[in-house]
Structure formats: structure tokens, C-alpha cells
Coordinates of C-alpha atoms in Angstrom, one line a residue:
X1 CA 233.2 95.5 51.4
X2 CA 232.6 96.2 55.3
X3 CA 229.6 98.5 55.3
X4 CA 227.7 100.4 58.0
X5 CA 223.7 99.7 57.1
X6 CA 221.8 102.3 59.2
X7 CA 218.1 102.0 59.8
X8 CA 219.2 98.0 59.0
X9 CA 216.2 96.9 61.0
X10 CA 213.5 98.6 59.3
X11 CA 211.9 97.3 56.2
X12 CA 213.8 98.1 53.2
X13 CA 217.0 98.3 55.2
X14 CA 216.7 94.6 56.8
X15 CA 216.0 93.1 52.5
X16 CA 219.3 95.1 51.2
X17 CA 220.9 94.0 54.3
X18 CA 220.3 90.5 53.2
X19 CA 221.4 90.8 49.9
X20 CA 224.0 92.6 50.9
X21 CA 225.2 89.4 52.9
X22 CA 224.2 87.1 49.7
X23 CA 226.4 89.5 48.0
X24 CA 229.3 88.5 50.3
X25 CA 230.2 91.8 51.8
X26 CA 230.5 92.4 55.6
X27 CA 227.7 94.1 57.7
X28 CA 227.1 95.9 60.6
X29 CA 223.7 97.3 61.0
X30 CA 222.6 100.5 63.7
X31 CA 219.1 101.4 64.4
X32 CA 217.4 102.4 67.2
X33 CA 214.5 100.4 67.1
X34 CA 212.1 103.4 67.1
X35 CA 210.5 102.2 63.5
X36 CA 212.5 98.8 62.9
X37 CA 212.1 95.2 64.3
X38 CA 215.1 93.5 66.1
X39 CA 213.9 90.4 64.3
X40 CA 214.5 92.1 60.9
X41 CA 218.3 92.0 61.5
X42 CA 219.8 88.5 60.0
X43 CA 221.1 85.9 62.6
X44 CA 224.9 87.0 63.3
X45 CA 224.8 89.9 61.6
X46 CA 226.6 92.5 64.4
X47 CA 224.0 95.2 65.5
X48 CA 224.1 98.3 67.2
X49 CA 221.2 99.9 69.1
X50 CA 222.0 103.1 68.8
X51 CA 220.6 106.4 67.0
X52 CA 221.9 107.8 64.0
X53 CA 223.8 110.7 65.8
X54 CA 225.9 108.2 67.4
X55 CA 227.2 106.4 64.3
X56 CA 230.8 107.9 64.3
X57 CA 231.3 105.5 67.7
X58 CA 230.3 102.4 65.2
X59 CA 232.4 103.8 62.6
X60 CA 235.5 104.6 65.3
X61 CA 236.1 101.1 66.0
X62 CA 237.5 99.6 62.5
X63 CA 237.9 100.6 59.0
X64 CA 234.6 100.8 56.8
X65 CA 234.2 100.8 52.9
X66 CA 230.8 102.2 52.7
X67 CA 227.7 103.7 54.4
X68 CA 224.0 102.5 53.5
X69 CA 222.0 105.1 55.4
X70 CA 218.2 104.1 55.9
X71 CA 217.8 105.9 59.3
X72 CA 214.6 108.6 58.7
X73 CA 211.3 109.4 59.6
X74 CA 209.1 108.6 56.1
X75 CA 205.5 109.8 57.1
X76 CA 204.6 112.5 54.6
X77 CA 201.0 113.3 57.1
X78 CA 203.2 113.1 60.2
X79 CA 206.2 115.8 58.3
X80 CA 203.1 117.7 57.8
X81 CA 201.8 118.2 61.5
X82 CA 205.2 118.0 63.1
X83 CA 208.0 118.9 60.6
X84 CA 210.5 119.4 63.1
X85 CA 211.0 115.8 63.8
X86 CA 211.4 115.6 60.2
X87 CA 214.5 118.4 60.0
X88 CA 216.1 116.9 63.5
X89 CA 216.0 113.2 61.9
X90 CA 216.5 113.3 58.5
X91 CA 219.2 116.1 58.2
X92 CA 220.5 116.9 61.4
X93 CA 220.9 113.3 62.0
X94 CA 222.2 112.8 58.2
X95 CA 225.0 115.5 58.9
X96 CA 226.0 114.0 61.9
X97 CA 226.3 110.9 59.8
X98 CA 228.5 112.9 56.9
X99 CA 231.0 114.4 59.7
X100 CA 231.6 110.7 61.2
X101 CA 232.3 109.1 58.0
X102 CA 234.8 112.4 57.0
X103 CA 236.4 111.8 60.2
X104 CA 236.8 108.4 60.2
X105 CA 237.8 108.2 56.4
X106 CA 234.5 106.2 54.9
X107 CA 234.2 106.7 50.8
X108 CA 231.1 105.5 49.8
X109 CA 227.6 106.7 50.8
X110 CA 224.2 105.2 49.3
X111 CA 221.4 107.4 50.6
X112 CA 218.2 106.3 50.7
X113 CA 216.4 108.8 49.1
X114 CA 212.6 109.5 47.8
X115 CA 210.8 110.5 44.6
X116 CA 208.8 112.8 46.9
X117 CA 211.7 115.3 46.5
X118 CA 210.0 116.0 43.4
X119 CA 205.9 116.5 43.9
X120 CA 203.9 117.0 41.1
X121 CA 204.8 114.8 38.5
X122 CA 202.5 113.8 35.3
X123 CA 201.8 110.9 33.2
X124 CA 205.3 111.0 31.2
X125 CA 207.4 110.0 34.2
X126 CA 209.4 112.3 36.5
X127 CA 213.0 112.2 35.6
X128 CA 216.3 113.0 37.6
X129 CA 216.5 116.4 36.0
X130 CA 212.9 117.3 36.7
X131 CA 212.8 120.3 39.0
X132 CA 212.1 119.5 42.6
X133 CA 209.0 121.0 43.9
X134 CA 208.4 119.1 47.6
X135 CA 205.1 119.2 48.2
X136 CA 205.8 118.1 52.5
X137 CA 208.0 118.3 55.0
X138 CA 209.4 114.8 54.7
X139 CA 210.3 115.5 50.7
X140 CA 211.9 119.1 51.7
X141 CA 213.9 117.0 54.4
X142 CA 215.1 114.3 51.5
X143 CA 215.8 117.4 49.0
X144 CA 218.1 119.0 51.7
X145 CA 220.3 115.4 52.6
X146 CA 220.6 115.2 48.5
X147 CA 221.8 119.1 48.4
X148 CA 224.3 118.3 51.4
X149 CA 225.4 115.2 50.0
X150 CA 226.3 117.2 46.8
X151 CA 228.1 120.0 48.4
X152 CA 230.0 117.2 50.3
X153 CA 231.1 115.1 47.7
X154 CA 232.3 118.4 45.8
X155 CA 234.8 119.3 48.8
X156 CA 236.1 116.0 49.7
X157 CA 236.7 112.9 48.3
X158 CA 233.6 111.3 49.1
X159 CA 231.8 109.3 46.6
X160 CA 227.6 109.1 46.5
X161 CA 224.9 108.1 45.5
X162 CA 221.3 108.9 46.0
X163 CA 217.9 106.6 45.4
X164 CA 215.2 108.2 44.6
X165 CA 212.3 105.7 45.5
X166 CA 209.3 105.4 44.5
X167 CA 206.8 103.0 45.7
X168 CA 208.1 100.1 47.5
X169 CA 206.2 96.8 48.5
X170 CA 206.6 93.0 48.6
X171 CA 208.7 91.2 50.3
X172 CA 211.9 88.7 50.7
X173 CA 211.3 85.7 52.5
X174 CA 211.2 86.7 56.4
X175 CA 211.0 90.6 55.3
X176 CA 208.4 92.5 54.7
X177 CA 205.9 95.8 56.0
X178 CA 204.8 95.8 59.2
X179 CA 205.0 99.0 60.2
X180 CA 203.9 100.4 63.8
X181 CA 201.5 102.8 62.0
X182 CA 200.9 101.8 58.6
X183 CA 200.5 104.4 55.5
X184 CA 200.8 102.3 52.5
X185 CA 198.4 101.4 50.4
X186 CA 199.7 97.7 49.5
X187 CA 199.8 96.0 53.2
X188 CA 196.6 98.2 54.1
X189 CA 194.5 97.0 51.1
X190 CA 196.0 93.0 52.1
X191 CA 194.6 93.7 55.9
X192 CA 191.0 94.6 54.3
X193 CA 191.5 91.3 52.2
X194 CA 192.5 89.1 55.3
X195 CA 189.1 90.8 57.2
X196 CA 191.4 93.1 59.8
X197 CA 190.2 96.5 58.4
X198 CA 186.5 96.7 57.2
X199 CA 187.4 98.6 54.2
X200 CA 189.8 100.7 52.2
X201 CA 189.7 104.5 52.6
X202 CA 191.0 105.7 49.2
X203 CA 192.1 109.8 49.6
X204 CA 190.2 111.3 46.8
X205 CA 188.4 110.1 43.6
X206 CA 188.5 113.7 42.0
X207 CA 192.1 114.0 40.7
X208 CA 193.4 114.9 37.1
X209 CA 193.9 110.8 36.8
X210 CA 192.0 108.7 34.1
X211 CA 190.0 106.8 37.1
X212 CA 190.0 109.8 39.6
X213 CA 192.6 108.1 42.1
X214 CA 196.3 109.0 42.9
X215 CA 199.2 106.9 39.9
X216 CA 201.8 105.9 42.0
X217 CA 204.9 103.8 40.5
X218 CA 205.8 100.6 42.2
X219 CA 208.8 99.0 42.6
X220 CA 209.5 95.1 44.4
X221 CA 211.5 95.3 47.6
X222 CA 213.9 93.0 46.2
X223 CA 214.8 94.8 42.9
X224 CA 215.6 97.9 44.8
X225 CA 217.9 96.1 47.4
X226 CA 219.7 95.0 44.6
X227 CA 220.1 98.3 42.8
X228 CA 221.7 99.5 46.2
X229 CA 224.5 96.7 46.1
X230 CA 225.1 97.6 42.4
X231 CA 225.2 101.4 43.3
X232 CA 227.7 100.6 46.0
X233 CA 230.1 99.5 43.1
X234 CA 229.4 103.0 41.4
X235 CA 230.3 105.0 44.3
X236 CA 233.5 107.2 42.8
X237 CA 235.1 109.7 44.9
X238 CA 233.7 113.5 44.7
X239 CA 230.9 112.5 42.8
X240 CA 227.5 112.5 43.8
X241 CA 225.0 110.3 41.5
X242 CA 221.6 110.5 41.7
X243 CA 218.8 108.0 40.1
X244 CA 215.3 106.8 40.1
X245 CA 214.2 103.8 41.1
X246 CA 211.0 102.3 40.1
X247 CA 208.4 100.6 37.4
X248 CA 208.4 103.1 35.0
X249 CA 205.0 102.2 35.1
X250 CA 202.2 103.9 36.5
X251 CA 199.0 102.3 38.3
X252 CA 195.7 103.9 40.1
X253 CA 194.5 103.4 43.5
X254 CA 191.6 101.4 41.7
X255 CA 194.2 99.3 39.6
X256 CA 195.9 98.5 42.7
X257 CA 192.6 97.3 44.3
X258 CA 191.9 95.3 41.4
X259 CA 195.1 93.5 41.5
X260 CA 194.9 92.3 45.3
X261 CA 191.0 90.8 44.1
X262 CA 193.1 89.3 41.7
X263 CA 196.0 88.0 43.7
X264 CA 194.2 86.8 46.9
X265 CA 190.4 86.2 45.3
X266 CA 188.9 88.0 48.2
X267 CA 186.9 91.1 47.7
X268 CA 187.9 94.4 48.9
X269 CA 185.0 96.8 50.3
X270 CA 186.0 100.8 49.5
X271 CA 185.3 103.9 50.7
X272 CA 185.7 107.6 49.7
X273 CA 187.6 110.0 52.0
X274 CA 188.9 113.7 51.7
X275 CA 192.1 114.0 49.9
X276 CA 195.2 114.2 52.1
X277 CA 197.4 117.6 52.0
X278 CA 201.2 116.8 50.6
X279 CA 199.3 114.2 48.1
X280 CA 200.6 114.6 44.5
X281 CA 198.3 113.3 41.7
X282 CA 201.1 111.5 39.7
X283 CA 204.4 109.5 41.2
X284 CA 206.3 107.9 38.1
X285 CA 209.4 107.1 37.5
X286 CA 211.5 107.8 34.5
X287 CA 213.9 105.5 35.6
X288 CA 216.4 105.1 32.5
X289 CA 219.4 106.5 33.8
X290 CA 219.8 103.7 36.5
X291 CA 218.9 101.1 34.1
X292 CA 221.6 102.8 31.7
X293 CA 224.4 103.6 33.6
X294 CA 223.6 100.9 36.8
X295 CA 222.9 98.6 34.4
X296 CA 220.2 97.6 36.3
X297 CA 216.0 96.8 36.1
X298 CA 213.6 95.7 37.9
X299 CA 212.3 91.9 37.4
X300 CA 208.8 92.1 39.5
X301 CA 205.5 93.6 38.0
X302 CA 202.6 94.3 40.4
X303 CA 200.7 91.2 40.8
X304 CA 204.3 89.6 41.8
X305 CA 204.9 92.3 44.2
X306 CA 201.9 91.7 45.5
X307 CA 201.1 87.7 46.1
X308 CA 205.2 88.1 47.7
X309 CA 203.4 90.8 50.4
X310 CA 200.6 88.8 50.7
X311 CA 202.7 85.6 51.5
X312 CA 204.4 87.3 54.3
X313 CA 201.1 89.2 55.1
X314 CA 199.9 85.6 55.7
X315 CA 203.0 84.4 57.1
X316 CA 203.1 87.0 60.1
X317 CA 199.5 86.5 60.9
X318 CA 200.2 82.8 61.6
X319 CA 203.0 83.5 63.2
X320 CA 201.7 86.5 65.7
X321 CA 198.7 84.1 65.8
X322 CA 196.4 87.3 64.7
X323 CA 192.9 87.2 64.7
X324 CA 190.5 88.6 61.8
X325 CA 188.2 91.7 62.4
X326 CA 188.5 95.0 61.3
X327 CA 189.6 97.9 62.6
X328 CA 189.0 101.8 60.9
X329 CA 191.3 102.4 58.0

């Protein structure tokens, strides 16, 4: 298929993009660099500099089988300070998006969507028909592209499908994290390990948890890209599909500290700090609808997911010719 990747240059957008291109469909990618890395975007892959408002330009010029839309703002403590950004980006930019492709006659959609849509979750796994409950202004923003996707789909013939992520790390081969201000817990606990933060700052070690830490759910980089391909062959018109991605699988804050010991046999000093507002305790996917109906699961468990970050951790650092020392988490 030709497809429009949006946000193409950022992290998860630059690995789907790739396996999109493995896949043997045709890709254009748009981003406006505000979060994403030029460098991300696969030699002679075309690519737009542009911001999401402006697709319906990219989409004006030839016929397009599909839109992969990545573009948004993602930080939950940033949404919580300044949720306007959130609300322009994420769905005033996404219905910008949704009147170019109408326009321009585009039939598929695969929205990059976020378990966070759902906050509170609990040790049995958070499924697709779990009440949403956003506990930030980034998951509100998610919950309101998914409503307007729906309501979209129902009055034209536009065919959907959301991705509700959970946790996302590791990497495939030149991609990886290395974002400008860096939230997650993975690549932050690998900078401690490589001596460029003194310590980990975990957010809490009172919560209803069996070690006292947040459970999140991870899921490999690579795994997800490829549910995105298979969901783009799922798309049917006036239907909007939505599914979880992610481990099934649950694992602490301290778990995930063990497993980077593990991985990289370096020790990783810890600290206590305040928890963080918009923090659910639990983030786990029930993710048996996607392996069901997508026919589709994830291959990587967490010390893969891990050693692959840490190899592009390591990777970039000789290549940007980084120093060690540490720098406040």
C-alpha cells in the first residue's frame, strides 16, 4: 500500500516505518521535527517537514491507501501543567488529519493510541471494554481521537483502527529512545547503568503493588510495529477497531531495576521520590483480542527488550562520542 506515516521520525514511528518498508509497501513520512530525529527517517524514504495540520497538502498530491498517524505530544507530567498543548496537538491536529484524508478519499487510519485512556487498572489486566477513566490530560486527549475516530468511521466509509499501547522500549537496529526530555523508565534506568545519571528516582514505594512500585506492561518496539502492518490489513470501511497492545504481563519498578543488573551486570543506585500526579498503580494489558482477531503476539520478554535498548543505548553513546557522569534524574 502507499501510506502516509505521521510523526515517522519519532521513535516508534521511525521502527513501523521500517517494517513497513520490509513489508514492501510505499512510504511517505511527515513530522515536524519538534520530538523526532531526521536521522530516524530510512535513507530514500520521501519526507515532509511539515506539522500535522498540514497533512491534507501531502495527501493532495497522489492517491494514498492508508494513514499511520504518530504525530502527538506523549508527556503525561507535561498534559498535566499545560493541557492545552495537549488538546491543540493531539485532537485539533488529529481532526485536521480526519478532514484531509475525507477530502482526499484515504480508507484506512491506524491511530496510535495509549492504554492511558484507561487509568486505574488492577492486577487482572485492563481490557478493551474496561471503562475509561483518564487519569491526565494526555489520556483525556487519546480518549477524545478514539471517540472521533468512532463517530467518523460510523458516517463515512472510513475504516480504523486504534492501538492502545502500553509500555514500549527496545529497539531495531538504528532505532531506538532518545528522547529530548526523557520520561521512561527503561532508557533512564540504562543512563544510571552507563554512569550518566547518579541514580534512579523511583515515584513512590507506597502503592497497592506487591513491592510498593508502579506494574506497568511492556511491550518490544518491534512487536508493536509489526501489529501496526498487520492492523493495516484489518482496516474495513465504517469500522472502527480498537485493541491492546502489550505483555500481558505485569512487572514492578523494582523488577525492572533488577532486570537491567541483570542485562548489563552493572549496579543501579535508587532513590525514593514523591509520587507523580496522573500516576496509575497498575498498567496491564489484557491483550487477547489482538492476539485473537490480529492474529498477532508479541515475541520479546523483558530482558530481550532490554539488552536490544541497551545495544543501541551503547551504540549512540559511541556514536555521539558521550562522556560518562551523571546528571539529576
Amino acid at each position: 500500500m502507499k501510506v502516509l506515516v505521521t510523526g515517522g521520525a519519532g521513535y516508534i514511528g521511525s521502527v513501523v516505518t521500517r517494517v513497513l518498508i520490509e513489508d514492501g509497501h510505499d512510504v511517505v513520512v511527515l513530522d515536524d521535527l519538534s520530538t523526532g530525529h531526521r536521522d530516524a527517517v530510512p535513507a530514500g524514504v520521501p519526507f515532509v517537514h511539515a506539522d500535522i495540520a498540514d497533512a491534507g497538502d501531502v495527501l493532495a498530491r497522489e492517491p494514498f491507501d492508508g494513514v499511520l498517524h504518530f504525530a502527538a505530544k506523549s508527556l503525561v507530567g507535561e498534559s498535566m501543567n499545560r493541557p492545552e498543548l495537549y488538546w491543540a496537538t493531539n485532537v485539533c491536529g488529529t481532526r485536521h488529519l480526519l478532514d484531509a484524508m475525507r477530502r482526499h478519499s484515504v480508507p484506512r487510519l491506524i491511530f496510535s493510541s495509549t492504554a492511558a485512556v484507561y487509568g486505574e487498572g488492577g492486577p487482572d489486566g485492563i481490557g478493551e471494554d474496561t471503562p475509561p477513566r483518564p487519569t491526565s490530560p494526555y489520556g483525556t486527549s487519546k480518549l477524545a481521537v478514539d471517540l472521533m475516530i468512532s463517530d467518523e468511521c460510523r458516517a463515512y466509509p472510513l475504516g480504523a483502527v486504534s492501538l492502545r499501547y502500553f509500555n514500549v522500549a527496545g529497539a531495531y537496529g538504528p532505532c531506538g529512545e532518545r528522547h529530548r526530555t526523557e520520561t521512561h523508565l527503561i532508557p533512564i534506568t540504562l543512563d544510571v547503568a552507563a554512569g550518566r545519571r547518579p541514580h534512579l528516582e523511583i515515584y513512590g514505594n507506597d502503592w497497592p503493588t506487591p513491592d510498593g512500585t508502579c506494574m506497568r506492561d511492556y511491550i518490544h518496539v518491534l512487536d508493536l510495529a509489526r501489529a501496526h502492518v498487520v492492523a493495516l490489513q484489518h482496516a474495513r470501511p465504517g469500522h472502527h477497531a480498537i485493541y491492546n497492545l502489550g505483555n500481558g504481563r505485569g512487572f514492578s519498578v523494582r523488577e525492572v531495576v533488577a532486570a537491567v543488573e541483570r542485562v548489563t551486570g552493572r549496579r543501579v543506585p535508587v532513590t525514593v521520590a514523591p509520587r507523580r500526579p496522573g500516576d496509575p498503580a497498575w498498567l496491564v494489558a489484557d491483550d487477547s483480542r489482538a492476539r485473537a482477531e490480529l492474529n498477532w503476539q508479541p515475541q520479546a520478554d523483558l530482558d530481550t527488550i532490554i539488552a536490544d535498548a541497551w545495544a543501541f543505548h551503547q551504540q549512540r553513546r559511541h556514536t555521539d562520542g558521550l562522556a560518562g557522569g551523571g546528571t539529576t534524574s
